[in-house]
Amino acid sequence: MIADRIHLHLLSDSTGETLEMLAKAALAQFDDADVVRHFWPMVRSRQHLDRIVPELKANPGLVLFTLVNPEARARLEEVCSQNGLPAVPILDRVTAALEQALGQEAHGRPGRQHQMDKAYFERVEAIQFTIAHDDGIGWDNWEEADIVLAGVSRSSKTPTSIYLANRGYKVANIPLVVESPPPQKLFELKKPLIVGLTTAPERLVQIRRNRLLTLNEQSKTDYIDNERVKSEVAFARRMFADNGWPVIDVTRRSIEETAAAIIRLCGERSIGSGGDFEGVKAI
C-alpha cells in the first residue's frame, strides 16, 4: 500500500543541517513522495522535547533524530514507542562503527561539528576570499587561491565557487570574454588548480535568455545569439586545451556534482605531487 502523505519529524540537538541533508538524500530516491516535514532543531533537554510531543501525537509519522542527551533521547524513544511511531537514530550505526574502528567512545557532544575551532575560521576565511575574488576581481593575488575557475558567462562559476568555499577552499573565478583576454597572471599561476567550466551552447543560450528576462531586458543582443555563443564556447575550450587545464562540462551537472568533480581533481593533483589529501577541508 502506498501512503498518500506521510509526516516526517526531524529532531536534532544542533542546527539539524546533517539531519536535513540525509533526509533530503533519502527522499530523492522516491518519486512524487508527498511528505510533510516537521523540523525541530536545538532539542537539548527533556523539557524542550516535552513541548514537541503534542505535535508528534497530532501528526503521527516517521521520526528521524540525532540526540545525544540521554534523558531527551530516552523520552523521545518512550513517546514513539507508546504511540507506535517508528523512530530512527540515523547516526548510531556510523558512530558505533567508528568507535570500534578507533577503539574509543564517542564524546556525545551536541553540535560538535559546528564548534568554532581552527577549521571553522579557515572556512570563514575561504568564504571571504572567494567573495572578494568573484568575476575576475583581485587577480593580482590569485596565487593565494586553492582553485581558479574559468569559463564563459553563466557557466556556473560563481555558485560553484561559493559552494567550494563552504567546503573550505579559497576560490577565484574569471569570465572568459573573446574581446577581452584574461590577465597574463592567469597563465603564470603555480599553486592554484585551474579548472575550465564549459557547457552546451544551446543550454547556455537558454540560461542567458532566462537571465535577461529576470532583468526585464527584451532587446536581442549577441549575448544570446546562437552563433556568437558557439564561438565563445569554442574560444574557451581552445584556451583550456592550449594550457592543459582540466575541463568539466556542467551541462547536466548540479552545482554539487561539479564541486565534487573539482574536489576529486584536487585530490588527484595532491596525491600526484606526493601530498596528502583529506577530500574536504575545514569542516
mmCIF file of C-alpha atoms in Angstrom:
data_model
loop_
_atom_site.group_PDB
_atom_site.id
_atom_site.type_symbol
_atom_site.label_atom_id
_atom_site.label_comp_id
_atom_site.label_asym_id
_atom_site.label_seq_id
_atom_site.Cartn_x
_atom_site.Cartn_y
_atom_site.Cartn_z
ATOM 1 C CA MET A 1 0.000 0.000 0.000
ATOM 2 C CA ILE A 2 1.334 3.433 -0.984
ATOM 3 C CA ALA A 3 0.698 6.197 1.533
ATOM 4 C CA ASP A 4 -0.913 9.361 0.148
ATOM 5 C CA ARG A 5 1.010 11.503 2.599
ATOM 6 C CA ILE A 6 3.408 10.971 5.477
ATOM 7 C CA HIS A 7 4.652 13.223 8.237
ATOM 8 C CA LEU A 8 8.414 13.266 8.713
ATOM 9 C CA HIS A 9 9.696 14.626 12.036
ATOM 10 C CA LEU A 10 13.358 15.672 12.134
ATOM 11 C CA LEU A 11 14.711 16.227 15.671
ATOM 12 C CA SER A 12 18.241 17.443 16.232
ATOM 13 C CA ASP A 13 20.189 18.690 19.235
ATOM 14 C CA SER A 14 22.147 21.027 16.955
ATOM 15 C CA THR A 15 21.375 23.009 13.791
ATOM 16 C CA GLY A 16 19.846 19.961 12.084
ATOM 17 C CA GLU A 17 21.879 20.532 8.925
ATOM 18 C CA THR A 18 23.201 16.965 8.846
ATOM 19 C CA LEU A 19 19.762 15.523 9.503
ATOM 20 C CA GLU A 20 18.150 17.601 6.768
ATOM 21 C CA MET A 21 20.780 16.618 4.202
ATOM 22 C CA LEU A 22 20.413 12.924 4.957
ATOM 23 C CA ALA A 23 16.615 13.105 4.826
ATOM 24 C CA LYS A 24 16.756 15.000 1.543
ATOM 25 C CA ALA A 25 19.158 12.470 0.035
ATOM 26 C CA ALA A 26 16.939 9.563 1.070
ATOM 27 C CA LEU A 27 13.721 11.206 -0.140
ATOM 28 C CA ALA A 28 15.302 11.827 -3.540
ATOM 29 C CA GLN A 29 15.051 8.070 -4.136
ATOM 30 C CA PHE A 30 11.244 8.211 -4.151
ATOM 31 C CA ASP A 31 9.102 9.624 -6.955
ATOM 32 C CA ASP A 32 6.393 12.148 -6.119
ATOM 33 C CA ALA A 33 6.558 11.461 -2.389
ATOM 34 C CA ASP A 34 4.086 13.657 -0.520
ATOM 35 C CA VAL A 35 5.992 14.368 2.665
ATOM 36 C CA VAL A 36 5.151 16.952 5.299
ATOM 37 C CA ARG A 37 8.357 17.828 7.137
ATOM 38 C CA HIS A 38 8.396 18.971 10.753
ATOM 39 C CA PHE A 39 11.800 20.352 11.690
ATOM 40 C CA TRP A 40 12.839 20.579 15.335
ATOM 41 C CA PRO A 41 16.431 21.866 15.811
ATOM 42 C CA MET A 42 18.338 22.589 19.044
ATOM 43 C CA VAL A 43 16.455 19.997 21.139
ATOM 44 C CA ARG A 44 18.834 19.613 24.080
ATOM 45 C CA SER A 45 16.635 18.859 27.084
ATOM 46 C CA ARG A 46 13.679 16.751 28.131
ATOM 47 C CA GLN A 47 11.725 19.952 28.789
ATOM 48 C CA HIS A 48 12.187 21.091 25.207
ATOM 49 C CA LEU A 49 11.242 17.662 23.934
ATOM 50 C CA ASP A 50 8.059 17.629 26.026
ATOM 51 C CA ARG A 51 6.906 20.765 24.194
ATOM 52 C CA ILE A 52 7.231 18.872 20.888
ATOM 53 C CA VAL A 53 5.412 15.714 21.998
ATOM 54 C CA PRO A 54 1.886 17.098 21.300
ATOM 55 C CA GLU A 55 2.916 17.779 17.692
ATOM 56 C CA LEU A 56 4.250 14.242 17.316
ATOM 57 C CA LYS A 57 0.971 12.837 18.567
ATOM 58 C CA ALA A 58 -1.138 15.176 16.424
ATOM 59 C CA ASN A 59 0.845 14.354 13.262
ATOM 60 C CA PRO A 60 1.984 10.734 13.575
ATOM 61 C CA GLY A 61 4.655 9.636 11.139
ATOM 62 C CA LEU A 62 8.324 8.721 10.848
ATOM 63 C CA VAL A 63 10.756 10.235 13.358
ATOM 64 C CA LEU A 64 14.418 10.720 12.467
ATOM 65 C CA PHE A 65 16.663 12.060 15.185
ATOM 66 C CA THR A 66 20.180 12.931 16.266
ATOM 67 C CA LEU A 67 20.005 13.388 20.038
ATOM 68 C CA VAL A 68 22.974 12.709 22.325
ATOM 69 C CA ASN A 69 21.390 13.879 25.588
ATOM 70 C CA PRO A 70 20.450 10.545 27.259
ATOM 71 C CA GLU A 71 17.397 11.934 29.058
ATOM 72 C CA ALA A 72 15.952 13.646 25.976
ATOM 73 C CA ARG A 73 16.673 10.618 23.838
ATOM 74 C CA ALA A 74 15.079 8.195 26.293
ATOM 75 C CA ARG A 75 11.989 10.389 26.498
ATOM 76 C CA LEU A 76 11.675 10.550 22.693
ATOM 77 C CA GLU A 77 12.037 6.783 22.327
ATOM 78 C CA GLU A 78 9.433 6.283 25.075
ATOM 79 C CA VAL A 79 6.914 8.603 23.387
ATOM 80 C CA CYS A 80 7.469 7.000 19.979
ATOM 81 C CA SER A 81 7.061 3.502 21.412
ATOM 82 C CA GLN A 82 3.847 4.423 23.236
ATOM 83 C CA ASN A 83 2.345 5.969 20.105
ATOM 84 C CA GLY A 84 3.551 3.440 17.567
ATOM 85 C CA LEU A 85 5.831 5.900 15.806
ATOM 86 C CA PRO A 86 8.910 4.447 14.092
ATOM 87 C CA ALA A 87 11.994 6.299 15.350
ATOM 88 C CA VAL A 88 15.377 6.100 13.659
ATOM 89 C CA PRO A 89 18.623 7.364 15.291
ATOM 90 C CA ILE A 90 20.337 7.989 11.988
ATOM 91 C CA LEU A 91 23.930 8.360 13.210
ATOM 92 C CA ASP A 92 24.026 5.443 15.651
ATOM 93 C CA ARG A 93 25.400 2.770 13.314
ATOM 94 C CA VAL A 94 28.042 5.111 11.895
ATOM 95 C CA THR A 95 29.110 6.235 15.370
ATOM 96 C CA ALA A 96 29.253 2.643 16.623
ATOM 97 C CA ALA A 97 31.369 1.589 13.655
ATOM 98 C CA LEU A 98 33.758 4.483 14.260
ATOM 99 C CA GLU A 99 34.003 3.636 17.963
ATOM 100 C CA GLN A 100 35.029 0.099 17.058
ATOM 101 C CA ALA A 101 37.490 1.228 14.381
ATOM 102 C CA LEU A 102 39.068 3.935 16.559
ATOM 103 C CA GLY A 103 38.987 1.986 19.802
ATOM 104 C CA GLN A 104 37.385 4.790 21.774
ATOM 105 C CA GLU A 105 33.945 6.001 22.774
ATOM 106 C CA ALA A 106 32.245 8.976 21.117
ATOM 107 C CA HIS A 107 32.037 12.072 23.316
ATOM 108 C CA GLY A 108 28.331 12.639 22.704
ATOM 109 C CA ARG A 109 28.588 16.421 22.450
ATOM 110 C CA PRO A 110 25.729 18.052 20.523
ATOM 111 C CA GLY A 111 26.762 20.212 17.579
ATOM 112 C CA ARG A 112 30.427 19.393 17.982
ATOM 113 C CA GLN A 113 30.945 19.580 14.206
ATOM 114 C CA HIS A 114 29.929 23.252 14.353
ATOM 115 C CA GLN A 115 32.385 24.329 17.050
ATOM 116 C CA MET A 116 34.396 27.472 16.374
ATOM 117 C CA ASP A 117 37.795 25.852 16.073
ATOM 118 C CA LYS A 118 40.705 26.485 13.704
ATOM 119 C CA ALA A 119 38.914 24.721 10.850
ATOM 120 C CA TYR A 120 35.845 26.909 11.338
ATOM 121 C CA PHE A 121 37.815 30.124 10.978
ATOM 122 C CA GLU A 122 39.682 28.728 7.975
ATOM 123 C CA ARG A 123 36.343 28.112 6.297
ATOM 124 C CA VAL A 124 35.201 31.668 7.085
ATOM 125 C CA GLU A 125 38.455 32.931 5.573
ATOM 126 C CA ALA A 126 37.863 30.813 2.465
ATOM 127 C CA ILE A 127 34.368 32.279 2.028
ATOM 128 C CA GLN A 128 35.655 35.839 2.441
ATOM 129 C CA PHE A 129 38.440 35.224 -0.075
ATOM 130 C CA THR A 130 36.061 33.709 -2.597
ATOM 131 C CA ILE A 131 33.562 36.563 -2.391
ATOM 132 C CA ALA A 132 36.392 39.074 -2.808
ATOM 133 C CA HIS A 133 37.701 37.275 -5.908
ATOM 134 C CA ASP A 134 34.497 36.744 -7.864
ATOM 135 C CA ASP A 135 34.168 37.556 -11.563
ATOM 136 C CA GLY A 136 37.848 38.316 -12.205
ATOM 137 C CA ILE A 137 38.325 40.670 -9.257
ATOM 138 C CA GLY A 138 41.602 40.730 -7.331
ATOM 139 C CA TRP A 139 43.620 38.837 -9.934
ATOM 140 C CA ASP A 140 46.889 40.197 -8.503
ATOM 141 C CA ASN A 141 46.698 37.754 -5.572
ATOM 142 C CA TRP A 142 45.141 34.726 -7.264
ATOM 143 C CA GLU A 143 48.258 32.794 -6.264
ATOM 144 C CA GLU A 144 46.746 32.557 -2.772
ATOM 145 C CA ALA A 145 43.748 30.635 -4.122
ATOM 146 C CA ASP A 146 43.353 26.872 -3.924
ATOM 147 C CA ILE A 147 41.241 26.793 -7.091
ATOM 148 C CA VAL A 148 40.644 29.137 -10.013
ATOM 149 C CA LEU A 149 37.578 28.555 -12.183
ATOM 150 C CA ALA A 150 37.480 29.871 -15.741
ATOM 151 C CA GLY A 151 34.580 29.862 -18.171
ATOM 152 C CA VAL A 152 32.260 31.972 -20.289
ATOM 153 C CA SER A 153 29.465 33.994 -18.737
ATOM 154 C CA ARG A 154 26.716 31.940 -16.996
ATOM 155 C CA SER A 155 28.714 28.705 -16.825
ATOM 156 C CA SER A 156 28.078 28.299 -13.058
ATOM 157 C CA LYS A 157 31.400 29.771 -11.935
ATOM 158 C CA THR A 158 30.092 31.868 -9.042
ATOM 159 C CA PRO A 159 27.699 29.374 -7.417
ATOM 160 C CA THR A 160 30.300 26.631 -7.748
ATOM 161 C CA SER A 161 32.913 28.914 -6.182
ATOM 162 C CA ILE A 162 30.661 29.698 -3.222
ATOM 163 C CA TYR A 163 29.834 26.027 -2.707
ATOM 164 C CA LEU A 164 33.533 25.120 -2.721
ATOM 165 C CA ALA A 165 34.267 27.981 -0.320
ATOM 166 C CA ASN A 166 31.774 26.480 2.099
ATOM 167 C CA ARG A 167 33.799 23.288 1.839
ATOM 168 C CA GLY A 168 36.904 25.208 2.877
ATOM 169 C CA TYR A 169 38.525 26.071 -0.472
ATOM 170 C CA LYS A 170 39.730 29.531 -1.439
ATOM 171 C CA VAL A 171 38.355 30.026 -4.941
ATOM 172 C CA ALA A 172 38.728 32.739 -7.564
ATOM 173 C CA ASN A 173 36.848 32.774 -10.842
ATOM 174 C CA ILE A 174 37.151 34.661 -14.102
ATOM 175 C CA PRO A 175 34.787 35.062 -17.060
ATOM 176 C CA LEU A 176 36.370 34.393 -20.444
ATOM 177 C CA VAL A 177 35.448 37.050 -22.993
ATOM 178 C CA VAL A 178 36.621 36.866 -26.602
ATOM 179 C CA GLU A 179 37.233 40.620 -26.883
ATOM 180 C CA SER A 180 38.955 40.914 -23.513
ATOM 181 C CA PRO A 181 41.755 38.409 -22.882
ATOM 182 C CA PRO A 182 42.325 37.424 -19.231
ATOM 183 C CA PRO A 183 45.292 38.909 -17.379
ATOM 184 C CA GLN A 184 48.638 37.246 -18.020
ATOM 185 C CA LYS A 185 48.705 36.331 -14.337
ATOM 186 C CA LEU A 186 46.191 33.534 -15.046
ATOM 187 C CA PHE A 187 48.728 31.681 -17.186
ATOM 188 C CA GLU A 188 51.539 32.083 -14.644
ATOM 189 C CA LEU A 189 49.797 30.619 -11.578
ATOM 190 C CA LYS A 190 51.632 27.783 -9.805
ATOM 191 C CA LYS A 191 49.722 26.959 -6.586
ATOM 192 C CA PRO A 192 46.032 27.005 -7.596
ATOM 193 C CA LEU A 193 44.341 24.277 -9.577
ATOM 194 C CA ILE A 194 42.859 25.962 -12.650
ATOM 195 C CA VAL A 195 39.687 24.303 -13.911
ATOM 196 C CA GLY A 196 37.759 25.174 -17.050
ATOM 197 C CA LEU A 197 33.959 25.044 -16.934
ATOM 198 C CA THR A 198 32.103 24.542 -20.174
ATOM 199 C CA THR A 199 28.549 23.812 -21.246
ATOM 200 C CA ALA A 200 26.495 23.078 -24.351
ATOM 201 C CA PRO A 201 25.907 26.290 -26.348
ATOM 202 C CA GLU A 202 22.177 25.553 -26.656
ATOM 203 C CA ARG A 203 21.824 25.232 -22.914
ATOM 204 C CA LEU A 204 23.905 28.353 -22.375
ATOM 205 C CA VAL A 205 21.638 30.388 -24.673
ATOM 206 C CA GLN A 206 18.614 29.213 -22.700
ATOM 207 C CA ILE A 207 20.193 30.173 -19.374
ATOM 208 C CA ARG A 208 21.202 33.586 -20.691
ATOM 209 C CA ARG A 209 17.726 34.237 -22.081
ATOM 210 C CA ASN A 210 16.232 33.460 -18.692
ATOM 211 C CA ARG A 211 18.747 35.785 -17.085
ATOM 212 C CA LEU A 212 17.760 38.645 -19.402
ATOM 213 C CA LEU A 213 14.078 38.025 -18.688
ATOM 214 C CA THR A 214 14.674 38.429 -14.963
ATOM 215 C CA LEU A 215 16.290 41.785 -15.759
ATOM 216 C CA ASN A 216 13.325 42.784 -17.971
ATOM 217 C CA GLU A 217 15.694 43.014 -20.921
ATOM 218 C CA GLN A 218 13.766 42.338 -24.147
ATOM 219 C CA SER A 219 16.167 43.501 -26.855
ATOM 220 C CA LYS A 220 18.175 40.993 -28.882
ATOM 221 C CA THR A 221 21.904 41.014 -28.216
ATOM 222 C CA ASP A 222 24.984 38.991 -29.150
ATOM 223 C CA TYR A 223 24.787 37.663 -25.596
ATOM 224 C CA ILE A 224 22.089 35.191 -26.699
ATOM 225 C CA ASP A 225 22.954 34.847 -30.391
ATOM 226 C CA ASN A 226 23.421 31.142 -31.176
ATOM 227 C CA GLU A 227 26.457 31.520 -33.415
ATOM 228 C CA ARG A 228 28.055 34.041 -31.118
ATOM 229 C CA VAL A 229 27.615 31.777 -28.103
ATOM 230 C CA LYS A 230 29.075 28.822 -30.026
ATOM 231 C CA SER A 231 32.164 30.876 -30.830
ATOM 232 C CA GLU A 232 32.515 31.898 -27.158
ATOM 233 C CA VAL A 233 32.397 28.282 -26.003
ATOM 234 C CA ALA A 234 34.879 27.260 -28.706
ATOM 235 C CA PHE A 235 37.199 30.117 -27.675
ATOM 236 C CA ALA A 236 37.133 28.950 -24.046
ATOM 237 C CA ARG A 237 37.704 25.317 -24.995
ATOM 238 C CA ARG A 238 40.752 26.249 -27.077
ATOM 239 C CA MET A 239 42.182 28.139 -24.107
ATOM 240 C CA PHE A 240 41.623 25.170 -21.810
ATOM 241 C CA ALA A 241 43.294 22.796 -24.283
ATOM 242 C CA ASP A 242 46.215 25.125 -25.021
ATOM 243 C CA ASN A 243 47.034 25.391 -21.312
ATOM 244 C CA GLY A 244 46.327 21.794 -20.358
ATOM 245 C CA TRP A 245 43.650 22.728 -17.808
ATOM 246 C CA PRO A 246 41.160 20.060 -16.760
ATOM 247 C CA VAL A 247 37.665 20.716 -18.111
ATOM 248 C CA ILE A 248 34.284 19.949 -16.579
ATOM 249 C CA ASP A 249 31.121 20.044 -18.678
ATOM 250 C CA VAL A 250 28.398 21.449 -16.417
ATOM 251 C CA THR A 251 25.542 20.996 -18.916
ATOM 252 C CA ARG A 252 23.884 18.188 -16.975
ATOM 253 C CA ARG A 253 25.607 18.600 -13.632
ATOM 254 C CA SER A 254 24.265 20.176 -10.482
ATOM 255 C CA ILE A 255 26.477 22.608 -8.573
ATOM 256 C CA GLU A 256 27.146 19.873 -6.016
ATOM 257 C CA GLU A 257 28.214 17.403 -8.718
ATOM 258 C CA THR A 258 30.514 19.949 -10.347
ATOM 259 C CA ALA A 259 32.090 20.776 -6.981
ATOM 260 C CA ALA A 260 32.578 17.084 -6.207
ATOM 261 C CA ALA A 261 34.384 16.607 -9.532
ATOM 262 C CA ILE A 262 36.652 19.575 -8.763
ATOM 263 C CA ILE A 263 37.432 18.253 -5.276
ATOM 264 C CA ARG A 264 38.353 14.919 -6.883
ATOM 265 C CA LEU A 265 40.713 16.737 -9.258
ATOM 266 C CA CYS A 266 42.301 18.467 -6.265
ATOM 267 C CA GLY A 267 42.823 15.082 -4.671
ATOM 268 C CA GLU A 268 44.396 13.584 -7.768
ATOM 269 C CA ARG A 269 46.678 16.564 -8.106
ATOM 270 C CA SER A 270 47.721 16.438 -4.444
ATOM 271 C CA ILE A 271 48.370 12.689 -4.495
ATOM 272 C CA GLY A 272 50.240 13.023 -7.784
ATOM 273 C CA SER A 273 52.595 15.532 -6.197
ATOM 274 C CA GLY A 274 53.196 13.295 -3.189
ATOM 275 C CA GLY A 275 50.949 15.190 -0.764
ATOM 276 C CA ASP A 276 48.131 14.079 1.500
ATOM 277 C CA PHE A 277 44.531 14.751 0.596
ATOM 278 C CA GLU A 278 41.623 14.862 3.037
ATOM 279 C CA GLY A 279 38.871 15.234 0.412
ATOM 280 C CA VAL A 280 37.092 18.114 2.108
ATOM 281 C CA LYS A 281 38.770 20.919 4.003
ATOM 282 C CA ALA A 282 37.827 22.955 7.020
ATOM 283 C CA ILE A 283 34.534 21.362 8.011
#
